[in-house]
Tab-separated table of C-alpha atoms in Angstrom:
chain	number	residue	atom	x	y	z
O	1	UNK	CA	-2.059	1.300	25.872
O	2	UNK	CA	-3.179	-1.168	28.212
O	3	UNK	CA	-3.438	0.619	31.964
O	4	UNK	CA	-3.402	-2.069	34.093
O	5	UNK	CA	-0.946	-3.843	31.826
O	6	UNK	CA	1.825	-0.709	30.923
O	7	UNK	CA	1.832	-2.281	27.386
O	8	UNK	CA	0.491	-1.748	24.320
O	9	UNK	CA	-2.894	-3.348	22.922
O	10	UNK	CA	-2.445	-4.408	19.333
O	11	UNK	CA	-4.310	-1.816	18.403
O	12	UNK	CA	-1.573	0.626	19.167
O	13	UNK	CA	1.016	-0.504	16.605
O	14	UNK	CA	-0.874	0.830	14.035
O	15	UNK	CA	1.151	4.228	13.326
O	16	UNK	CA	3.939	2.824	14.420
O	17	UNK	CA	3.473	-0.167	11.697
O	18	UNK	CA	2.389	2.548	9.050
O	19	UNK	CA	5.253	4.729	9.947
O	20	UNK	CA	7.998	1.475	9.108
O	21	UNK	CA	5.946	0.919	6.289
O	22	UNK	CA	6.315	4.002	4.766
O	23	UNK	CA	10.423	4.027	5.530
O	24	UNK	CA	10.575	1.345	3.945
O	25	UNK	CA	8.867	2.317	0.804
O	26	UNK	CA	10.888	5.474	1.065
O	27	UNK	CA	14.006	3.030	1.079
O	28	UNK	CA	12.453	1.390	-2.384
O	29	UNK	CA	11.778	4.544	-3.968
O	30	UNK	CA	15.595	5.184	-3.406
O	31	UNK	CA	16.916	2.724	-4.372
O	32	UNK	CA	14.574	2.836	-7.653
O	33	UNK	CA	15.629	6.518	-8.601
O	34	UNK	CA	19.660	4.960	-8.144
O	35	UNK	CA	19.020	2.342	-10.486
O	36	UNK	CA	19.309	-0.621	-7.934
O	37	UNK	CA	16.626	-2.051	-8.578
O	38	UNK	CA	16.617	-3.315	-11.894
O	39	UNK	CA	20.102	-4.082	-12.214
O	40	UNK	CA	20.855	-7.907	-13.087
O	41	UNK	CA	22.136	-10.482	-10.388
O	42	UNK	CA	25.613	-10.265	-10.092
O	43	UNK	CA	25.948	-6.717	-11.834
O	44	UNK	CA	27.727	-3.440	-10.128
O	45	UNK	CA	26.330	-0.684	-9.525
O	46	UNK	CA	28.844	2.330	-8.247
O	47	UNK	CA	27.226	5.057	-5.952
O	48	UNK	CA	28.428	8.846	-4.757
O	49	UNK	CA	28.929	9.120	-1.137
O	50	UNK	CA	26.219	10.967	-0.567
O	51	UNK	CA	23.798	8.442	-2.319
O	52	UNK	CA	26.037	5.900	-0.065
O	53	UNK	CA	25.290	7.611	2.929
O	54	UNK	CA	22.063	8.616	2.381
O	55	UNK	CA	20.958	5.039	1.408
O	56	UNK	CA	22.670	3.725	4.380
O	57	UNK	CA	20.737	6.178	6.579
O	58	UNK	CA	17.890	5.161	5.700
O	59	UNK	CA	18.284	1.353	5.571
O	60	UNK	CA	19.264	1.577	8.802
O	61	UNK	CA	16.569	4.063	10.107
O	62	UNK	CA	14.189	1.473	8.315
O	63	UNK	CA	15.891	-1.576	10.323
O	64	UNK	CA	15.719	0.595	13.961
O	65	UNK	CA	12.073	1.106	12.997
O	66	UNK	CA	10.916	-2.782	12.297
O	67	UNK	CA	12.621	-3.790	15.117
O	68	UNK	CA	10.421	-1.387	17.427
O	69	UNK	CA	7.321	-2.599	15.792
O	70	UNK	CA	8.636	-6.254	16.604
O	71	UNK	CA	9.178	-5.466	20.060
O	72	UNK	CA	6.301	-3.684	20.762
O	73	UNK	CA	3.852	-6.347	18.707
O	74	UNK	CA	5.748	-9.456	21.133
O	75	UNK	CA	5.515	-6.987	24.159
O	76	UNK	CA	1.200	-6.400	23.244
O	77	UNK	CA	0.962	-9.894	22.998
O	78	UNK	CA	2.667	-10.722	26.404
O	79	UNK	CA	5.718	-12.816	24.930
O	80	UNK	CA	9.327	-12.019	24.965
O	81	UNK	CA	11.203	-10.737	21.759
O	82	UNK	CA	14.633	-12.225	21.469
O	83	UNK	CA	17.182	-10.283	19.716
């Protein structure tokens, strides 16, 4: 992190760019193993609750997570991130 600055230097998204990266593959893998994947477009596909839930954690931890990494990559580069 830049001292004089308070923000980050590019160089400091790094784990926090690998860490998104690797919810989101996490978020893939799901939705592999449920079969979402590979389904053609238009078809259903009904899921538990629990897969429900735990897909919908996850897509959203994945979402919080990106957005960090695009606020902190517009904050190291001195711009403003609009929402």
């Amino acid at each position: 992190m830049s001292a004089a600055k308070g923000k980050p230097d590019i160089a400091d998204l790094e784990p926090l760019l690998c860490d998104t990266m690797n919810m989101l593959d996490v978020l893939v893998s799901m939705m592999d193993r449920m079969g979402l994947t590979s389904k053609p477009a238009g078809s259903n596909h009904v899921l538990t609750h629990g897969e429900a839930d735990q897909l919908f954690f996850v897509a959203c931890t994945a979402e919080s997570m990106s957005e960090k990494a695009r606020q902190a990559y517009y904050e190291a580069l001195g711009w403003g991130a609009s929402s």
